[in-house]
Amino acid sequence: SPQTTHTPLCGAGSCSVPSLQHSQKMLRGKRVIVTGASSGIGEQMAYHLARMEAHLLLTARTEAKLQKVVERCLELGAASARYISGSMDSPSLPEQVLREAENTWGGLDMLILNHIGQSSFSYFSGDVGHVRKLMETNFVSYVALATAALPLLKESEGSIVVVSSIAGRIAGPFTAPYSATKFALDGFFSSLRQELIIDKVNVSITLCILGYINTGKPSPAHSPKEECALEIIRAGALRRRELHYPARAVGTALLVRSIAPELLDSLVRSSYRLENVRRT
Ligand SMILES: NC(=O)C1=CN([C@@H]2O[C@H](COP(=O)(O)OP(=O)(O)OC[C@H]3O[C@@H](n4cnc5c(N)ncnc54)[C@H](OP(=O)(O)O)[C@@H]3O)[C@@H](O)[C@H]2O)C=CC1
Ligand SMILES: C[C@H](CCC(=O)NCCS(=O)(=O)O)[C@H]1CC[C@H]2[C@@H]3C(=O)C[C@@H]4C[C@H](O)CC[C@]4(C)[C@H]3CC[C@]12C
């Protein structure tokens, strides 16, 4: 086992030393699972954690991509790196992933839930089957992974990080199934957090409310995935309740919604060029 004794990543509730260096040091030698780690924000989280010398278990569907990400993580300094490939709409995968963590590490310090199934940015097509499948991938598998991880996280006084979206707080058009899965995450994990606090269980839950992140080519207009990935890890290590990223855009949208929800709805509607949105 790479580690036999563990200190909690930070004290109960929020940590009082919020420097970046501090959160980076806290992750050295920690055992971390990242889902959806073959591309986008998840891949960038894997690279940051590798530089912080964490032990990594990565998941996604595409084995060839995961192999490359694992190789890069080892080059960057990961204490160890391995992967499990498979689709998170398969009910057996969450337990398989946690069994792998327990067998190889004997425990777990941080579970980062980040993967999403495919969904389009378009009018709701009426495809209920798609909603059901997306719920399995984006929501039910998060619940299953967290459930299987909780015994290990209780032992290490570890952390669960849930990557969500502004679409899980403010329902704009053209993302109905996706938005539903993200609202569900908030309901489940915010309720679970309350229960853990009532039971004095020192496992933190960080919900990440992200605005649009540039996961393609770098662009000055959109928030970069590299910075976003680092902020997510930092918020988890510091046991924050929520991350809003980019802070100003997400914070402003949430504030306007709480004061004038109809104004916000109307601003969101008028921000889209409707002629570019698909109807099917
Ligand atoms: N990008 C953005 O603007 C925003 C993103 N977010 C959130 O950030 C998180 C990451 O998003 P982003 O990096 O953009 O997404 P990407 O599409 O770049 O990455 C998604 C990851 O999930 C994996 N994945 C896809 N389908 C499945 C499946 N069925 N089972 C298991 N894994 C799967 C993909 O790999 P593979 O295909 O190999 O399986 C990939 O590793 C998500 O939770 C998203 O909701 C929130 C707000 C904005
Ligand atoms: C649609 C994205 C899902 C990624 C995907 O599967 N793309 C392939 C689609 S295709 O196969 O049909 O080509 C969404 C993932 C993140 C979403 C964004 C988000 O969560 C933040 C905003 C929420 C708001 O309500 C709408 C705009 C968002 C920028 C939203 C846009 C759609 C996503 C990129």
Short mmCIF file of C-alpha atoms and ligand atoms in Angstrom, two decimals:
data_model
loop_
_atom_site.label_atom_id
_atom_site.label_comp_id
_atom_site.label_asym_id
_atom_site.label_seq_id
_atom_site.Cartn_x
_atom_site.Cartn_y
_atom_site.Cartn_z
CA SER A 1 0.00 0.00 0.00
CA PRO A 2 1.46 3.42 -0.92
CA GLN A 3 0.22 4.97 2.30
CA THR A 4 -0.79 3.42 5.56
CA THR A 5 -1.46 6.44 7.76
CA HIS A 6 -3.54 9.38 6.62
CA THR A 7 -4.17 12.87 7.81
CA PRO A 8 -7.44 14.46 6.66
CA LEU A 9 -6.91 16.71 3.61
CA CYS A 10 -7.87 19.67 5.82
CA GLY A 11 -9.81 20.22 9.06
CA ALA A 12 -13.60 19.78 9.35
CA GLY A 13 -15.72 22.37 7.53
CA SER A 14 -13.74 24.99 5.60
CA CYS A 15 -9.96 25.26 5.90
CA SER A 16 -8.39 28.42 7.27
CA VAL A 17 -5.22 28.33 5.11
CA PRO A 18 -6.48 28.78 1.57
CA SER A 19 -3.16 29.26 -0.32
CA LEU A 20 -2.63 27.42 -3.60
CA GLN A 21 0.70 26.03 -2.38
CA HIS A 22 -0.97 24.68 0.74
CA SER A 23 -3.68 22.86 -1.20
CA GLN A 24 -1.09 21.46 -3.62
CA LYS A 25 1.06 20.10 -0.80
CA MET A 26 -1.98 18.58 0.84
CA LEU A 27 -2.47 16.30 -2.16
CA ARG A 28 1.04 14.81 -2.25
CA GLY A 29 0.73 11.03 -1.88
CA LYS A 30 -3.08 11.17 -1.67
CA ARG A 31 -5.18 8.56 -3.46
CA VAL A 32 -7.51 10.19 -5.99
CA ILE A 33 -10.11 8.86 -8.46
CA VAL A 34 -10.98 11.15 -11.41
CA THR A 35 -13.88 10.16 -13.70
CA GLY A 36 -14.15 11.49 -17.25
CA ALA A 37 -10.36 11.88 -17.27
CA SER A 38 -9.66 11.10 -20.94
CA SER A 39 -10.36 14.63 -22.21
CA GLY A 40 -11.42 18.17 -21.29
CA ILE A 41 -11.44 19.33 -17.67
CA GLY A 42 -10.98 15.79 -16.27
CA GLU A 43 -7.79 15.26 -18.27
CA GLN A 44 -6.41 18.58 -17.01
CA MET A 45 -7.29 17.64 -13.41
CA ALA A 46 -5.29 14.41 -13.87
CA TYR A 47 -2.23 16.40 -15.02
CA HIS A 48 -2.44 18.86 -12.09
CA LEU A 49 -2.81 16.00 -9.61
CA ALA A 50 0.16 14.23 -11.23
CA ARG A 51 2.32 17.35 -10.73
CA MET A 52 1.17 17.33 -7.09
CA GLU A 53 2.48 13.73 -6.83
CA ALA A 54 -0.86 12.09 -6.08
CA HIS A 55 -1.77 8.43 -6.74
CA LEU A 56 -4.30 8.38 -9.60
CA LEU A 57 -7.06 6.08 -10.80
CA LEU A 58 -8.65 7.47 -13.97
CA THR A 59 -11.83 6.40 -15.76
CA ALA A 60 -13.60 7.05 -19.08
CA ARG A 61 -14.77 4.88 -21.99
CA THR A 62 -11.86 5.26 -24.45
CA GLU A 63 -8.95 3.05 -23.42
CA ALA A 64 -6.50 4.48 -25.98
CA LYS A 65 -6.98 8.01 -24.63
CA LEU A 66 -6.71 6.87 -21.01
CA GLN A 67 -3.44 5.07 -21.77
CA LYS A 68 -1.96 8.31 -23.12
CA VAL A 69 -3.22 10.36 -20.15
CA VAL A 70 -1.75 7.81 -17.70
CA GLU A 71 1.63 7.92 -19.51
CA ARG A 72 1.66 11.71 -19.35
CA CYS A 73 0.70 11.64 -15.65
CA LEU A 74 3.66 9.39 -14.88
CA GLU A 75 5.98 11.75 -16.80
CA LEU A 76 4.60 14.70 -14.81
CA GLY A 77 5.40 13.06 -11.47
CA ALA A 78 2.32 11.10 -10.35
CA ALA A 79 3.12 8.80 -7.42
CA SER A 80 1.28 6.13 -9.44
CA ALA A 81 -1.30 6.18 -12.24
CA ARG A 82 -3.68 3.55 -13.61
CA TYR A 83 -7.02 3.47 -15.38
CA ILE A 84 -10.24 1.53 -15.78
CA SER A 85 -12.18 1.94 -19.03
CA GLY A 86 -15.94 1.52 -19.34
CA SER A 87 -19.19 3.35 -19.69
CA MET A 88 -20.75 4.81 -16.56
CA ASP A 89 -24.22 3.80 -17.72
CA SER A 90 -23.15 0.25 -16.81
CA PRO A 91 -24.44 -0.48 -13.26
CA SER A 92 -21.42 -2.66 -12.35
CA LEU A 93 -18.66 -0.13 -13.19
CA PRO A 94 -18.84 2.10 -10.06
CA GLU A 95 -18.25 -0.86 -7.72
CA GLN A 96 -15.50 -2.20 -9.97
CA VAL A 97 -13.70 1.16 -9.81
CA LEU A 98 -13.90 1.31 -6.01
CA ARG A 99 -12.78 -2.32 -5.69
CA GLU A 100 -9.70 -1.44 -7.76
CA ALA A 101 -8.93 1.50 -5.44
CA GLU A 102 -9.30 -0.66 -2.34
CA ASN A 103 -7.23 -3.53 -3.77
CA THR A 104 -4.35 -1.36 -5.01
CA TRP A 105 -4.27 1.42 -2.39
CA GLY A 106 -6.16 -0.01 0.57
CA GLY A 107 -8.18 3.21 0.76
CA LEU A 108 -9.14 6.47 -0.94
CA ASP A 109 -8.74 10.17 -0.13
CA MET A 110 -10.61 12.01 -2.88
CA LEU A 111 -13.32 11.07 -5.38
CA ILE A 112 -13.72 13.54 -8.26
CA LEU A 113 -16.98 12.95 -10.17
CA ASN A 114 -16.69 14.70 -13.52
CA HIS A 115 -17.81 12.53 -16.49
CA ILE A 116 -20.87 13.32 -18.63
CA GLY A 117 -22.60 11.36 -21.35
CA GLN A 118 -23.26 12.88 -24.74
CA SER A 119 -26.03 15.44 -25.08
CA SER A 120 -26.78 18.02 -27.72
CA PHE A 121 -27.40 21.75 -27.39
CA SER A 122 -30.86 21.81 -29.03
CA TYR A 123 -34.63 21.99 -28.45
CA PHE A 124 -35.90 19.02 -26.39
CA SER A 125 -36.65 16.34 -28.99
CA GLY A 126 -39.13 14.39 -26.85
CA ASP A 127 -36.70 11.48 -26.57
CA VAL A 128 -37.48 10.15 -23.08
CA GLY A 129 -35.06 7.25 -23.58
CA HIS A 130 -32.22 9.75 -23.94
CA VAL A 131 -33.23 11.46 -20.67
CA ARG A 132 -33.28 8.09 -18.89
CA LYS A 133 -29.82 7.15 -20.21
CA LEU A 134 -28.33 10.55 -19.42
CA MET A 135 -29.73 10.34 -15.87
CA GLU A 136 -27.94 6.98 -15.47
CA THR A 137 -24.63 8.36 -16.74
CA ASN A 138 -24.62 11.89 -15.31
CA PHE A 139 -26.49 11.28 -12.05
CA VAL A 140 -27.12 7.66 -10.95
CA SER A 141 -23.49 6.63 -11.54
CA TYR A 142 -22.34 9.59 -9.37
CA VAL A 143 -24.59 8.32 -6.59
CA ALA A 144 -23.30 4.75 -7.05
CA LEU A 145 -19.63 5.82 -7.04
CA ALA A 146 -20.10 7.99 -3.95
CA THR A 147 -21.99 5.20 -2.17
CA ALA A 148 -19.25 2.66 -2.89
CA ALA A 149 -16.55 5.18 -1.89
CA LEU A 150 -18.09 6.38 1.39
CA PRO A 151 -16.73 3.61 3.66
CA LEU A 152 -13.17 4.32 2.41
CA LEU A 153 -13.63 8.10 2.58
CA LYS A 154 -14.98 7.88 6.14
CA GLU A 155 -11.83 6.04 7.15
CA SER A 156 -9.51 8.62 5.54
CA GLU A 157 -11.74 11.63 6.33
CA GLY A 158 -11.59 12.34 2.62
CA SER A 159 -13.50 14.36 0.06
CA ILE A 160 -16.09 14.04 -2.69
CA VAL A 161 -15.95 16.59 -5.50
CA VAL A 162 -18.98 16.84 -7.79
CA VAL A 163 -18.51 18.72 -11.06
CA SER A 164 -21.75 20.45 -12.01
CA SER A 165 -22.76 23.46 -14.07
CA ILE A 166 -24.58 26.74 -13.97
CA ALA A 167 -27.16 24.69 -15.91
CA GLY A 168 -27.72 22.80 -12.64
CA ARG A 169 -28.77 26.01 -10.88
CA ILE A 170 -30.32 28.10 -13.66
CA ALA A 171 -32.33 26.30 -16.31
CA GLY A 172 -31.66 27.93 -19.68
CA PRO A 173 -33.17 26.63 -22.93
CA PHE A 174 -31.72 23.83 -25.12
CA THR A 175 -30.16 21.80 -22.34
CA ALA A 176 -33.27 20.23 -20.74
CA PRO A 177 -31.99 16.64 -20.19
CA TYR A 178 -28.47 17.79 -19.25
CA SER A 179 -29.80 20.49 -16.93
CA ALA A 180 -32.10 17.96 -15.21
CA THR A 181 -29.14 15.68 -14.44
CA LYS A 182 -27.17 18.57 -12.95
CA PHE A 183 -30.11 19.79 -10.79
CA ALA A 184 -30.42 16.21 -9.52
CA LEU A 185 -26.77 16.23 -8.42
CA ASP A 186 -27.35 19.36 -6.35
CA GLY A 187 -30.41 17.84 -4.65
CA PHE A 188 -28.73 14.55 -3.83
CA PHE A 189 -25.30 15.73 -2.74
CA SER A 190 -26.53 18.78 -0.80
CA SER A 191 -28.90 16.52 1.14
CA LEU A 192 -26.16 13.94 1.72
CA ARG A 193 -23.84 16.69 2.98
CA GLN A 194 -26.43 17.62 5.61
CA GLU A 195 -26.67 13.99 6.77
CA LEU A 196 -22.88 13.64 7.05
CA ILE A 197 -22.74 16.81 9.17
CA ILE A 198 -25.60 15.60 11.41
CA ASP A 199 -23.74 12.28 11.91
CA LYS A 200 -20.41 14.12 12.48
CA VAL A 201 -18.85 12.24 9.56
CA ASN A 202 -15.82 14.18 8.36
CA VAL A 203 -16.20 13.64 4.61
CA SER A 204 -16.48 16.90 2.66
CA ILE A 205 -18.68 17.39 -0.40
CA THR A 206 -17.72 20.15 -2.85
CA LEU A 207 -20.22 21.05 -5.57
CA CYS A 208 -18.59 22.85 -8.53
CA ILE A 209 -20.86 25.26 -10.41
CA LEU A 210 -19.08 25.96 -13.69
CA GLY A 211 -19.92 28.43 -16.43
CA TYR A 212 -18.82 27.91 -20.03
CA ILE A 213 -15.29 26.46 -20.11
CA ASN A 214 -13.16 26.37 -23.20
CA THR A 215 -12.25 22.70 -23.60
CA GLY A 216 -11.06 23.17 -27.21
CA LYS A 217 -8.44 25.55 -28.55
CA PRO A 218 -7.35 28.36 -26.19
CA SER A 219 -9.48 31.49 -26.62
CA PRO A 220 -9.34 34.76 -24.67
CA ALA A 221 -13.16 34.96 -24.55
CA HIS A 222 -13.67 31.76 -22.55
CA SER A 223 -12.33 30.42 -19.28
CA PRO A 224 -9.45 27.98 -19.82
CA LYS A 225 -9.86 24.33 -18.85
CA GLU A 226 -6.40 24.23 -17.21
CA GLU A 227 -7.25 26.98 -14.70
CA CYS A 228 -10.73 25.56 -14.14
CA ALA A 229 -9.25 22.12 -13.39
CA LEU A 230 -6.86 23.58 -10.81
CA GLU A 231 -9.65 25.54 -9.11
CA ILE A 232 -11.76 22.38 -8.81
CA ILE A 233 -8.90 20.44 -7.18
CA ARG A 234 -8.15 23.34 -4.87
CA ALA A 235 -11.79 23.71 -3.79
CA GLY A 236 -11.91 19.97 -3.04
CA ALA A 237 -8.62 19.95 -1.10
CA LEU A 238 -9.78 22.94 0.95
CA ARG A 239 -13.10 21.18 1.61
CA ARG A 240 -15.15 24.07 0.29
CA ARG A 241 -18.90 23.63 0.11
CA GLU A 242 -19.10 25.11 -3.41
CA LEU A 243 -16.91 26.42 -6.19
CA HIS A 244 -18.25 29.06 -8.58
CA TYR A 245 -16.03 29.27 -11.68
CA PRO A 246 -15.55 31.70 -13.33
CA ALA A 247 -16.45 33.39 -10.06
CA ARG A 248 -17.73 36.68 -11.35
CA ALA A 249 -19.92 35.34 -14.17
CA VAL A 250 -21.46 32.55 -12.10
CA GLY A 251 -21.84 34.76 -9.00
CA THR A 252 -23.56 37.52 -10.97
CA ALA A 253 -25.97 35.12 -12.68
CA LEU A 254 -26.94 33.52 -9.35
CA LEU A 255 -27.39 36.92 -7.69
CA VAL A 256 -29.60 38.27 -10.50
CA ARG A 257 -31.66 35.07 -10.39
CA SER A 258 -32.26 35.42 -6.66
CA ILE A 259 -33.38 39.06 -7.01
CA ALA A 260 -35.18 39.03 -10.37
CA PRO A 261 -35.64 35.50 -11.81
CA GLU A 262 -37.82 36.59 -14.74
CA LEU A 263 -35.29 39.23 -15.77
CA LEU A 264 -32.56 36.59 -15.73
CA ASP A 265 -34.68 34.15 -17.78
CA SER A 266 -35.28 36.84 -20.35
CA LEU A 267 -31.58 37.81 -20.50
CA VAL A 268 -30.64 34.15 -20.99
CA ARG A 269 -33.24 33.74 -23.79
CA SER A 270 -32.05 36.83 -25.60
CA SER A 271 -28.40 35.74 -25.40
CA TYR A 272 -28.90 32.97 -28.00
CA ARG A 273 -29.10 33.23 -31.76
CA LEU A 274 -32.15 31.02 -32.21
CA GLU A 275 -31.60 30.46 -35.93
CA ASN A 276 -28.46 28.43 -35.01
CA VAL A 277 -30.26 26.04 -32.63
CA ARG A 278 -31.35 22.60 -33.86
CA ARG A 279 -34.99 21.45 -33.36
CA THR A 280 -34.25 17.70 -33.32
N1 LIG B 1 -17.12 22.46 -20.82
C1 LIG B 1 -17.98 23.29 -20.26
O1 LIG B 1 -18.25 24.39 -20.75
C2 LIG B 1 -18.64 22.92 -18.98
C3 LIG B 1 -18.46 21.69 -18.38
N2 LIG B 1 -19.10 21.42 -17.19
C4 LIG B 1 -18.92 20.13 -16.53
O2 LIG B 1 -17.55 19.77 -16.47
C5 LIG B 1 -17.42 18.35 -16.53
C6 LIG B 1 -16.40 17.99 -17.61
O3 LIG B 1 -16.86 18.52 -18.84
P1 LIG B 1 -15.93 18.61 -20.15
O4 LIG B 1 -14.52 18.49 -19.76
O5 LIG B 1 -16.40 19.77 -20.91
O6 LIG B 1 -16.42 17.29 -20.89
P2 LIG B 1 -15.69 16.41 -22.03
O7 LIG B 1 -16.77 16.04 -22.99
O8 LIG B 1 -14.47 17.05 -22.55
O9 LIG B 1 -15.25 15.11 -21.21
C7 LIG B 1 -16.18 14.21 -20.76
C8 LIG B 1 -15.45 13.01 -20.18
O10 LIG B 1 -16.43 12.03 -19.82
C9 LIG B 1 -16.12 10.80 -20.50
N3 LIG B 1 -17.38 10.13 -20.84
C10 LIG B 1 -18.25 10.43 -21.84
N4 LIG B 1 -19.28 9.56 -21.84
C11 LIG B 1 -19.02 8.69 -20.83
C12 LIG B 1 -19.70 7.54 -20.34
N5 LIG B 1 -20.85 7.13 -20.89
N6 LIG B 1 -19.18 6.85 -19.30
C13 LIG B 1 -18.00 7.26 -18.74
N7 LIG B 1 -17.32 8.35 -19.14
C14 LIG B 1 -17.82 9.04 -20.20
C15 LIG B 1 -15.34 11.22 -21.74
O11 LIG B 1 -14.46 10.23 -22.21
P3 LIG B 1 -14.88 9.04 -23.19
O12 LIG B 1 -15.58 9.67 -24.36
O13 LIG B 1 -13.56 8.41 -23.50
O14 LIG B 1 -15.74 8.15 -22.40
C16 LIG B 1 -14.50 12.35 -21.16
O15 LIG B 1 -13.39 11.84 -20.50
C17 LIG B 1 -18.83 17.80 -16.78
O16 LIG B 1 -19.38 17.35 -15.58
C18 LIG B 1 -19.60 19.01 -17.32
O17 LIG B 1 -20.96 18.93 -17.04
C19 LIG B 1 -19.90 22.33 -16.58
C20 LIG B 1 -20.12 23.54 -17.15
C21 LIG B 1 -19.50 23.93 -18.39
C1 LIG B 2 -23.68 20.16 -25.05
C2 LIG B 2 -22.46 20.00 -24.13
C3 LIG B 2 -22.27 18.50 -23.86
C4 LIG B 2 -21.03 17.98 -24.55
C5 LIG B 2 -21.41 17.14 -25.70
O1 LIG B 2 -21.89 16.06 -25.52
N1 LIG B 2 -21.16 17.65 -26.90
C6 LIG B 2 -21.43 16.95 -28.11
C7 LIG B 2 -22.80 17.35 -28.59
S1 LIG B 2 -23.18 16.65 -30.16
O2 LIG B 2 -22.82 15.24 -30.13
O3 LIG B 2 -24.61 16.82 -30.33
O4 LIG B 2 -22.43 17.41 -31.15
C8 LIG B 2 -22.65 20.74 -22.79
C9 LIG B 2 -21.56 20.38 -21.75
C10 LIG B 2 -21.43 21.63 -20.86
C11 LIG B 2 -22.57 22.51 -21.34
C12 LIG B 2 -22.49 24.00 -20.98
C13 LIG B 2 -22.64 24.22 -19.51
O5 LIG B 2 -22.85 23.35 -18.71
C14 LIG B 2 -22.63 25.68 -19.08
C15 LIG B 2 -23.73 26.46 -19.80
C16 LIG B 2 -25.11 26.10 -19.30
C17 LIG B 2 -26.20 26.91 -20.02
O6 LIG B 2 -27.48 26.51 -19.54
C18 LIG B 2 -26.14 26.62 -21.50
C19 LIG B 2 -24.79 27.00 -22.03
C20 LIG B 2 -23.65 26.28 -21.32
C21 LIG B 2 -22.36 26.94 -21.83
C22 LIG B 2 -23.68 24.76 -21.66
C23 LIG B 2 -23.63 24.51 -23.16
C24 LIG B 2 -23.72 23.02 -23.47
C25 LIG B 2 -22.57 22.28 -22.84
C26 LIG B 2 -21.24 22.75 -23.51
#
